[in-house]
Amino acid sequence: TLVAETAHHWKHTAETHPLLSAPRFPAPVPLRGLTLHLGTRHAEGFYHFLIESLPKLGFARALLPHVDQILVNGTPGSFQEKWLRLAGVEPARLRWLDGHSHFRCEQLLFAPPLMEDHRPTPWIVAQLRELFPAPVTPGKRRIWISRSGAAQRNLAWESELLALLPGFERVDLAALDPREQIATLGSAAVVAGPHGGGFANLVFSAPGTR
């Protein structure tokens, strides 16, 4: 697993890899019972968490009542916790992963990467729409996904551009809770905006949305 998950995707050599070269790697924390692993690379970011981590719940849906703890990227109170709450996962069962998390599990359930080159499959979309039911017919709103609240890659000329696009509503999805994000994309007829993780929410748009 270490070789397949790490060496294949990281551009570091083993000698410079931030995990393998950790000078004081912490002692393992024992986890008794059954542990489900939802962690994935870069899932501190919204796109990777929504598209790569959450669908793994689909593999273990029948076993969730028997799972004692869930390993996942994020921190208490984070957006990851809010989405997992909406999916029916109690925060008390979450064990957060950081750069040097080290657990020894009595029993571990995990899945390999669900897709290649960050290209969502129909199965991934179906799992997310099953976890979070979304509309099946397009709405009427024209949504502009803004990055005005993001720390980087903002459009300095966004207001001037929107002045040329009548009828578009500027929406900062990061300021909405998961239910509001799903409802917003589900009510859209057209979705536009600059490149960013917010477009992962397109999985909640009805077929036919532009």
Coordinates of N, CA and C in Angstrom, one line a residue:
T1 N 0.8 -1.2 0.0 CA 0.0 0.0 0.0 C 0.9 1.2 0.0
L2 N 1.9 1.2 0.8 CA 2.8 2.4 0.8 C 3.4 2.7 -0.5
V3 N 3.9 1.7 -1.2 CA 4.5 1.9 -2.5 C 3.4 2.4 -3.5
A4 N 2.3 1.7 -3.6 CA 1.3 2.0 -4.6 C 0.7 3.4 -4.3
E5 N 0.4 3.7 -3.1 CA -0.2 5.0 -2.8 C 0.7 6.2 -2.7
T6 N 2.0 5.9 -2.4 CA 3.0 7.0 -2.2 C 3.9 7.2 -3.4
A7 N 4.7 6.1 -3.7 CA 5.7 6.3 -4.7 C 5.1 6.6 -6.1
H8 N 3.9 6.0 -6.3 CA 3.3 6.3 -7.6 C 2.9 7.7 -7.8
H9 N 2.4 8.4 -6.8 CA 1.8 9.7 -6.9 C 2.7 10.8 -6.5
W10 N 3.6 10.6 -5.6 CA 4.5 11.7 -5.1 C 5.7 11.8 -6.0
K11 N 6.2 13.0 -6.1 CA 7.3 13.3 -7.0 C 8.6 13.3 -6.2
H12 N 8.5 13.1 -4.8 CA 9.7 13.0 -4.0 C 10.4 11.7 -4.1
T13 N 11.7 11.7 -3.9 CA 12.3 10.4 -3.7 C 12.1 9.9 -2.3
A14 N 12.4 8.6 -2.0 CA 12.1 8.1 -0.6 C 12.9 8.9 0.4
E15 N 14.2 9.3 0.0 CA 15.0 10.0 1.0 C 14.5 11.4 1.4
T16 N 13.7 12.0 0.5 CA 13.2 13.4 0.7 C 11.7 13.4 0.9
H17 N 11.0 12.3 0.9 CA 9.6 12.2 1.1 C 9.3 12.7 2.5
P18 N 8.3 13.6 2.7 CA 8.0 14.3 4.0 C 7.6 13.3 5.0
L19 N 7.0 12.1 4.6 CA 6.6 11.1 5.6 C 7.7 10.2 5.9
L20 N 8.3 9.6 4.9 CA 9.4 8.6 5.1 C 10.6 9.2 5.7
S21 N 10.8 10.5 5.6 CA 12.0 11.1 6.2 C 11.7 11.8 7.5
A22 N 10.6 11.6 8.0 CA 10.2 12.3 9.3 C 11.2 11.9 10.4
P23 N 11.9 12.8 11.0 CA 12.9 12.5 12.0 C 12.3 11.9 13.3
R24 N 11.2 12.3 13.7 CA 10.6 11.8 14.9 C 9.1 11.4 14.6
F25 N 9.0 10.3 13.9 CA 7.7 9.8 13.5 C 7.0 9.3 14.8
P26 N 5.8 9.8 15.1 CA 5.1 9.4 16.4 C 4.9 8.0 16.5
A27 N 4.8 7.5 17.8 CA 4.4 6.1 18.1 C 3.0 5.9 17.6
P28 N 2.7 4.7 17.2 CA 1.3 4.4 16.7 C 0.3 4.5 17.9
V29 N -0.9 5.0 17.5 CA -2.1 5.1 18.4 C -2.9 3.8 18.1
P30 N -3.1 2.9 19.1 CA -3.9 1.7 18.8 C -5.4 2.1 18.7
L31 N -6.0 1.5 17.7 CA -7.5 1.7 17.4 C -8.1 0.3 17.5
R32 N -8.9 0.0 18.5 CA -9.6 -1.3 18.6 C -10.8 -1.3 17.8
G33 N -11.2 -2.6 17.5 CA -12.5 -2.8 16.7 C -12.2 -2.6 15.2
L34 N -13.3 -2.1 14.6 CA -13.3 -1.9 13.1 C -13.1 -0.5 12.7
T35 N -12.1 -0.2 11.9 CA -11.8 1.2 11.4 C -12.0 1.3 9.9
L36 N -12.7 2.3 9.5 CA -12.9 2.6 8.1 C -12.0 3.7 7.7
H37 N -11.2 3.6 6.6 CA -10.3 4.6 6.1 C -10.9 5.3 4.9
L38 N -11.2 6.6 5.1 CA -11.7 7.5 4.1 C -10.7 8.5 3.6
G39 N -9.5 8.4 4.2 CA -8.5 9.4 3.8 C -8.0 9.3 2.4
T40 N -7.5 10.4 1.8 CA -6.9 10.4 0.5 C -6.0 11.6 0.3
R41 N -5.1 11.6 -0.6 CA -4.2 12.7 -0.8 C -5.0 13.9 -1.1
H42 N -4.5 15.0 -0.5 CA -5.0 16.4 -0.8 C -6.5 16.6 -0.4
A43 N -7.0 15.7 0.5 CA -8.4 15.8 0.8 C -8.6 16.9 1.9
E44 N -7.6 17.7 2.2 CA -7.8 18.9 2.9 C -8.5 19.9 2.1
G45 N -8.5 19.7 0.7 CA -9.2 20.5 -0.2 C -10.5 20.0 -0.5
F46 N -11.5 20.9 -0.9 CA -12.9 20.4 -1.0 C -13.1 19.4 -2.2
Y47 N -12.5 19.7 -3.3 CA -12.7 18.8 -4.5 C -12.3 17.4 -4.1
H48 N -11.1 17.2 -3.6 CA -10.6 15.8 -3.3 C -11.4 15.2 -2.2
F49 N -11.8 15.9 -1.2 CA -12.6 15.3 -0.2 C -14.0 14.8 -0.7
L50 N -14.7 15.7 -1.5 CA -16.0 15.4 -2.0 C -16.0 14.3 -3.0
I51 N -15.1 14.3 -3.9 CA -15.1 13.4 -5.1 C -14.3 12.1 -4.8
E52 N -13.3 12.2 -3.9 CA -12.4 11.0 -3.7 C -12.7 10.3 -2.4
S53 N -13.0 11.1 -1.3 CA -13.2 10.5 0.0 C -14.6 10.0 0.3
L54 N -15.5 11.0 0.2 CA -16.9 10.6 0.5 C -17.5 9.5 -0.2
P55 N -17.2 9.3 -1.5 CA -17.8 8.1 -2.2 C -17.4 6.8 -1.6
K56 N -16.3 6.7 -0.9 CA -15.9 5.5 -0.2 C -16.9 5.0 0.8
L57 N -17.7 5.9 1.3 CA -18.8 5.4 2.2 C -19.7 4.4 1.5
G58 N -19.8 4.5 0.2 CA -20.6 3.6 -0.6 C -20.2 2.2 -0.5
F59 N -18.8 2.0 -0.4 CA -18.3 0.6 -0.2 C -18.7 0.0 1.1
A60 N -18.9 0.9 2.1 CA -19.0 0.3 3.5 C -20.4 0.6 4.1
R61 N -21.3 1.0 3.2 CA -22.6 1.5 3.7 C -23.3 0.4 4.6
A62 N -23.2 -0.8 4.2 CA -23.9 -1.9 5.0 C -23.1 -2.2 6.3
L63 N -21.9 -1.8 6.3 CA -21.1 -2.1 7.5 C -20.9 -1.0 8.5
L64 N -21.4 0.2 8.1 CA -21.3 1.4 8.9 C -21.8 1.2 10.4
P65 N -22.9 0.5 10.6 CA -23.3 0.3 12.0 C -22.3 -0.4 12.9
H66 N -21.4 -1.1 12.2 CA -20.4 -1.9 13.0 C -19.0 -1.2 13.0
V67 N -18.9 -0.1 12.4 CA -17.6 0.6 12.3 C -17.4 1.4 13.6
D68 N -16.3 1.2 14.3 CA -16.0 1.9 15.5 C -15.4 3.3 15.3
Q69 N -14.6 3.5 14.3 CA -14.0 4.8 14.0 C -13.7 4.9 12.6
I70 N -13.6 6.2 12.1 CA -13.4 6.5 10.7 C -12.2 7.4 10.6
L71 N -11.2 7.1 9.8 CA -10.1 7.9 9.5 C -10.4 8.8 8.4
V72 N -10.1 10.1 8.5 CA -10.5 11.1 7.5 C -9.6 12.3 7.6
N73 N -9.4 13.0 6.5 CA -8.6 14.2 6.5 C -9.5 15.3 7.0
G74 N -8.9 16.3 7.7 CA -9.6 17.4 8.2 C -9.3 17.7 9.7
T75 N -10.1 18.5 10.3 CA -10.0 18.9 11.7 C -11.4 19.0 12.3
P76 N -11.6 18.9 13.6 CA -12.9 19.1 14.2 C -13.5 20.5 13.8
G77 N -14.8 20.4 13.5 CA -15.5 21.7 13.0 C -15.2 22.1 11.6
S78 N -14.4 21.3 10.9 CA -14.1 21.6 9.5 C -15.3 21.3 8.5
F79 N -15.1 21.8 7.3 CA -16.2 21.5 6.3 C -16.3 20.0 6.1
Q80 N -15.2 19.2 6.3 CA -15.3 17.7 6.2 C -16.3 17.2 7.2
E81 N -16.2 17.7 8.4 CA -17.1 17.2 9.5 C -18.5 17.5 9.1
K82 N -18.8 18.7 8.6 CA -20.2 19.1 8.2 C -20.7 18.2 7.2
W83 N -19.9 17.8 6.2 CA -20.4 16.9 5.1 C -20.6 15.5 5.7
L84 N -19.8 15.1 6.5 CA -19.9 13.7 7.1 C -21.1 13.7 8.0
R85 N -21.4 14.8 8.8 CA -22.6 14.8 9.6 C -23.9 14.7 8.7
L86 N -23.9 15.4 7.6 CA -25.0 15.3 6.7 C -25.2 13.9 6.1
A87 N -24.0 13.2 6.0 CA -24.1 11.8 5.5 C -24.4 10.8 6.5
G88 N -24.7 11.3 7.8 CA -25.1 10.4 8.8 C -24.0 9.8 9.7
V89 N -22.8 10.4 9.6 CA -21.7 9.9 10.4 C -21.5 10.8 11.7
E90 N -21.5 10.2 12.8 CA -21.4 10.9 14.1 C -20.0 11.4 14.3
P91 N -19.8 12.7 14.6 CA -18.4 13.2 14.8 C -17.6 12.4 15.9
A92 N -18.3 11.8 16.8 CA -17.5 11.0 17.9 C -16.7 9.9 17.3
R93 N -17.1 9.4 16.1 CA -16.4 8.3 15.5 C -15.3 8.7 14.6
L94 N -15.1 10.0 14.4 CA -14.0 10.5 13.5 C -12.7 10.5 14.1
R95 N -11.7 10.1 13.4 CA -10.3 10.2 13.8 C -9.6 11.0 12.7
W96 N -9.0 12.2 13.0 CA -8.5 13.1 12.0 C -7.1 12.7 11.6
L97 N -6.9 12.8 10.3 CA -5.5 12.5 9.7 C -4.8 13.8 9.4
D98 N -3.5 13.9 9.9 CA -2.7 15.0 9.5 C -1.4 14.4 8.8
G99 N -0.4 15.3 8.6 CA 0.7 14.8 7.9 C 1.5 13.6 8.5
H100 N 1.4 13.5 9.8 CA 2.2 12.4 10.5 C 1.3 11.5 11.4
S101 N 0.0 11.4 11.0 CA -0.9 10.5 11.8 C -0.3 9.1 11.7
H102 N -0.4 8.4 12.8 CA 0.1 7.0 12.9 C -0.8 6.2 13.8
F103 N -1.6 5.3 13.1 CA -2.5 4.5 13.9 C -2.2 3.0 13.6
R104 N -2.5 2.2 14.6 CA -2.4 0.7 14.4 C -3.8 0.2 14.6
C105 N -4.4 -0.4 13.6 CA -5.8 -0.7 13.6 C -5.9 -2.3 13.9
E106 N -6.9 -2.6 14.7 CA -7.1 -4.0 14.9 C -7.8 -4.6 13.7
Q107 N -8.7 -3.9 13.1 CA -9.3 -4.3 11.8 C -9.4 -3.0 10.9
L108 N -9.1 -3.1 9.7 CA -9.1 -1.9 8.8 C -9.8 -2.2 7.5
L109 N -10.7 -1.3 7.1 CA -11.4 -1.4 5.8 C -10.9 -0.2 5.0
F110 N -10.4 -0.4 3.8 CA -9.9 0.7 3.0 C -10.1 0.3 1.5
A111 N -10.1 1.4 0.7 CA -10.3 1.2 -0.8 C -9.1 1.9 -1.5
P112 N -8.7 1.4 -2.6 CA -7.7 2.1 -3.4 C -8.3 3.3 -4.0
P113 N -7.5 4.1 -4.7 CA -8.1 5.3 -5.4 C -9.3 4.9 -6.3
L114 N -10.3 5.8 -6.4 CA -11.5 5.4 -7.1 C -11.5 5.9 -8.5
M115 N -10.5 6.6 -8.9 CA -10.4 7.1 -10.3 C -9.0 7.5 -10.7
E116 N -8.8 7.7 -12.0 CA -7.5 8.1 -12.5 C -7.5 9.5 -12.9
D117 N -6.4 10.2 -12.6 CA -6.3 11.6 -13.1 C -7.4 12.5 -12.7
H118 N -8.0 12.3 -11.6 CA -9.0 13.2 -11.0 C -10.2 13.3 -11.9
R119 N -10.6 12.3 -12.6 CA -11.7 12.3 -13.5 C -12.9 11.4 -12.9
P120 N -13.9 12.1 -12.3 CA -15.0 11.4 -11.7 C -15.7 10.4 -12.6
T121 N -16.0 9.2 -12.1 CA -16.7 8.2 -12.9 C -18.2 8.3 -12.6
P122 N -19.1 7.7 -13.5 CA -20.5 7.7 -13.2 C -20.8 7.1 -11.8
W123 N -20.0 6.1 -11.4 CA -20.2 5.4 -10.1 C -20.0 6.4 -9.0
I124 N -19.0 7.3 -9.1 CA -18.7 8.3 -8.0 C -19.9 9.3 -7.9
V125 N -20.4 9.7 -9.1 CA -21.5 10.7 -9.1 C -22.7 10.0 -8.5
A126 N -23.0 8.8 -8.8 CA -24.2 8.1 -8.3 C -24.1 7.9 -6.8
Q127 N -22.9 7.6 -6.3 CA -22.7 7.5 -4.8 C -23.0 8.8 -4.1
L128 N -22.5 9.9 -4.6 CA -22.7 11.2 -4.0 C -24.2 11.6 -4.1
R129 N -24.9 11.3 -5.2 CA -26.3 11.7 -5.3 C -27.2 10.8 -4.4
E130 N -26.7 9.6 -4.1 CA -27.4 8.7 -3.2 C -27.2 9.2 -1.8
L131 N -26.0 9.6 -1.4 CA -25.7 10.1 -0.1 C -26.4 11.4 0.2
F132 N -26.5 12.2 -0.9 CA -27.1 13.6 -0.7 C -28.1 13.8 -1.9
P133 N -29.3 13.4 -1.7 CA -30.3 13.5 -2.8 C -30.4 14.9 -3.4
A134 N -30.4 14.9 -4.7 CA -30.4 16.2 -5.5 C -31.5 16.2 -6.5
P135 N -31.9 17.4 -7.0 CA -33.0 17.5 -8.0 C -32.7 16.7 -9.3
V136 N -33.8 16.3 -10.0 CA -33.6 15.6 -11.2 C -34.0 16.5 -12.4
T137 N -34.5 17.7 -12.2 CA -34.8 18.6 -13.3 C -34.2 19.9 -13.0
P138 N -33.6 20.6 -14.0 CA -32.9 21.9 -13.8 C -33.8 23.0 -13.2
G139 N -33.3 23.9 -12.4 CA -34.0 25.0 -11.9 C -33.9 26.2 -12.9
K140 N -34.0 27.4 -12.4 CA -34.1 28.6 -13.3 C -32.9 29.6 -13.0
R141 N -32.2 29.3 -12.0 CA -31.2 30.3 -11.6 C -29.9 30.3 -12.4
R142 N -29.3 31.4 -12.6 CA -27.9 31.5 -13.2 C -26.9 31.8 -12.1
I143 N -26.1 30.8 -11.9 CA -25.2 30.9 -10.7 C -23.8 31.1 -11.2
W144 N -23.1 32.1 -10.6 CA -21.7 32.4 -10.8 C -21.0 32.0 -9.5
I145 N -20.1 30.9 -9.6 CA -19.4 30.4 -8.5 C -18.2 31.4 -8.3
S146 N -18.2 32.2 -7.2 CA -17.2 33.1 -7.0 C -16.1 32.6 -6.1
R147 N -14.9 33.1 -6.3 CA -13.7 32.7 -5.4 C -13.4 34.0 -4.6
S148 N -14.3 34.9 -4.4 CA -14.0 36.1 -3.7 C -13.6 35.9 -2.3
G149 N -14.0 34.8 -1.7 CA -13.7 34.5 -0.3 C -12.5 33.6 -0.2
A150 N -11.9 33.2 -1.3 CA -10.7 32.2 -1.3 C -9.4 33.0 -1.0
A151 N -8.4 32.3 -0.5 CA -7.1 32.9 -0.2 C -6.3 33.1 -1.5
Q152 N -6.6 32.4 -2.6 CA -5.8 32.6 -3.8 C -6.7 32.4 -5.0
R153 N -6.1 32.7 -6.2 CA -6.8 32.6 -7.5 C -8.1 33.4 -7.5
N154 N -8.1 34.6 -7.0 CA -9.3 35.4 -7.2 C -9.2 36.2 -8.5
L155 N -10.4 36.5 -9.0 CA -10.5 37.3 -10.2 C -10.6 38.8 -9.8
A156 N -9.6 39.6 -10.1 CA -9.6 41.0 -9.8 C -10.7 41.8 -10.5
W157 N -11.0 41.2 -11.7 CA -12.0 41.9 -12.6 C -13.4 41.2 -12.6
E158 N -13.7 40.4 -11.5 CA -14.9 39.7 -11.4 C -16.1 40.6 -11.5
S159 N -16.2 41.7 -10.8 CA -17.3 42.5 -10.8 C -17.6 43.1 -12.2
E160 N -16.5 43.5 -12.9 CA -16.7 44.1 -14.2 C -17.2 43.0 -15.2
L161 N -16.8 41.8 -15.0 CA -17.2 40.7 -15.9 C -18.7 40.4 -15.6
L162 N -19.1 40.4 -14.3 CA -20.5 40.1 -14.0 C -21.4 41.2 -14.5
A163 N -20.9 42.4 -14.6 CA -21.8 43.5 -15.1 C -22.1 43.3 -16.6
L164 N -21.3 42.4 -17.3 CA -21.6 42.1 -18.7 C -22.4 40.8 -18.8
L165 N -22.7 40.2 -17.7 CA -23.5 38.9 -17.7 C -24.8 39.1 -16.9
P166 N -25.8 39.7 -17.5 CA -27.0 40.0 -16.7 C -27.7 38.7 -16.3
G167 N -28.3 38.8 -15.1 CA -29.0 37.6 -14.6 C -28.3 36.6 -13.8
F168 N -26.9 36.8 -13.7 CA -26.1 35.9 -12.9 C -26.1 36.3 -11.5
E169 N -26.2 35.3 -10.6 CA -26.1 35.6 -9.1 C -24.6 35.2 -8.7
R170 N -24.0 36.0 -8.0 CA -22.7 35.7 -7.4 C -22.8 34.9 -6.1
V171 N -22.3 33.7 -6.1 CA -22.4 32.8 -4.9 C -21.0 32.4 -4.5
D172 N -20.7 32.5 -3.2 CA -19.5 32.0 -2.6 C -19.9 30.7 -1.8
L173 N -19.7 29.6 -2.5 CA -20.2 28.3 -1.9 C -19.5 28.0 -0.6
A174 N -18.3 28.5 -0.4 CA -17.6 28.2 0.9 C -18.3 28.9 2.1
A175 N -19.2 29.9 1.8 CA -19.9 30.5 2.9 C -21.2 29.8 3.2
L176 N -21.6 28.7 2.5 CA -22.8 28.0 2.6 C -22.5 26.7 3.3
D177 N -23.5 26.2 4.1 CA -23.4 24.9 4.6 C -23.7 23.8 3.6
P178 N -23.4 22.5 3.8 CA -23.6 21.5 2.7 C -25.0 21.5 2.2
R179 N -26.1 21.6 3.0 CA -27.4 21.6 2.5 C -27.7 22.7 1.5
E180 N -27.1 23.9 1.9 CA -27.3 25.1 1.0 C -26.6 25.0 -0.3
Q181 N -25.4 24.4 -0.2 CA -24.6 24.2 -1.5 C -25.4 23.2 -2.4
I182 N -25.9 22.1 -1.9 CA -26.6 21.2 -2.7 C -27.9 21.9 -3.3
A183 N -28.6 22.6 -2.5 CA -29.8 23.3 -2.9 C -29.5 24.3 -4.0
T184 N -28.4 25.1 -3.8 CA -28.0 26.1 -4.8 C -27.7 25.5 -6.1
L185 N -26.9 24.5 -6.2 CA -26.6 23.9 -7.5 C -27.8 23.2 -8.1
G186 N -28.7 22.6 -7.2 CA -29.9 21.9 -7.7 C -30.9 22.9 -8.3
S187 N -30.8 24.2 -7.9 CA -31.8 25.2 -8.4 C -31.3 25.9 -9.7
A188 N -30.1 25.5 -10.2 CA -29.5 26.2 -11.3 C -29.9 25.7 -12.6
A189 N -30.0 26.6 -13.6 CA -30.2 26.3 -15.0 C -28.8 26.4 -15.7
V190 N -28.0 27.4 -15.2 CA -26.7 27.6 -15.8 C -25.7 27.8 -14.6
V191 N -24.5 27.2 -14.7 CA -23.5 27.4 -13.7 C -22.2 27.9 -14.4
A192 N -21.6 29.0 -13.9 CA -20.4 29.5 -14.5 C -19.4 30.0 -13.4
G193 N -18.2 30.3 -13.8 CA -17.3 30.8 -12.8 C -15.8 30.4 -13.2
P194 N -14.9 30.9 -12.4 CA -13.5 30.6 -12.7 C -13.1 29.2 -12.2
H195 N -12.1 28.6 -12.6 CA -11.6 27.3 -12.2 C -11.5 27.2 -10.7
G196 N -12.0 26.2 -10.1 CA -11.9 26.0 -8.6 C -12.6 24.8 -8.1
G197 N -12.4 24.5 -6.9 CA -13.0 23.3 -6.3 C -14.5 23.4 -6.2
G198 N -15.1 24.6 -6.2 CA -16.5 24.7 -6.1 C -17.3 24.0 -7.2
F199 N -16.6 23.8 -8.3 CA -17.3 23.1 -9.4 C -17.5 21.6 -9.1
A200 N -16.9 21.1 -8.1 CA -17.2 19.7 -7.7 C -18.7 19.6 -7.4
N201 N -19.3 20.7 -6.9 CA -20.7 20.6 -6.6 C -21.6 20.4 -7.8
L202 N -21.0 20.4 -9.0 CA -21.8 20.1 -10.2 C -22.5 18.8 -10.1
V203 N -22.0 17.9 -9.3 CA -22.6 16.5 -9.2 C -24.0 16.6 -8.6
F204 N -24.3 17.8 -8.0 CA -25.7 18.0 -7.4 C -26.6 18.8 -8.4
S205 N -26.1 19.1 -9.5 CA -27.0 19.8 -10.5 C -27.8 18.7 -11.2
A206 N -29.0 19.1 -11.6 CA -29.8 18.2 -12.4 C -29.3 18.0 -13.8
P207 N -29.5 16.8 -14.3 CA -29.1 16.6 -15.7 C -29.8 17.6 -16.6
G208 N -29.0 18.2 -17.6 CA -29.5 19.2 -18.4 C -29.0 20.6 -18.0
T209 N -28.5 20.7 -16.8 CA -28.0 22.0 -16.4 C -26.8 22.4 -17.2
R210 N -26.6 23.6 -17.6 CA -25.5 24.0 -18.5 C -24.4 24.7 -17.7

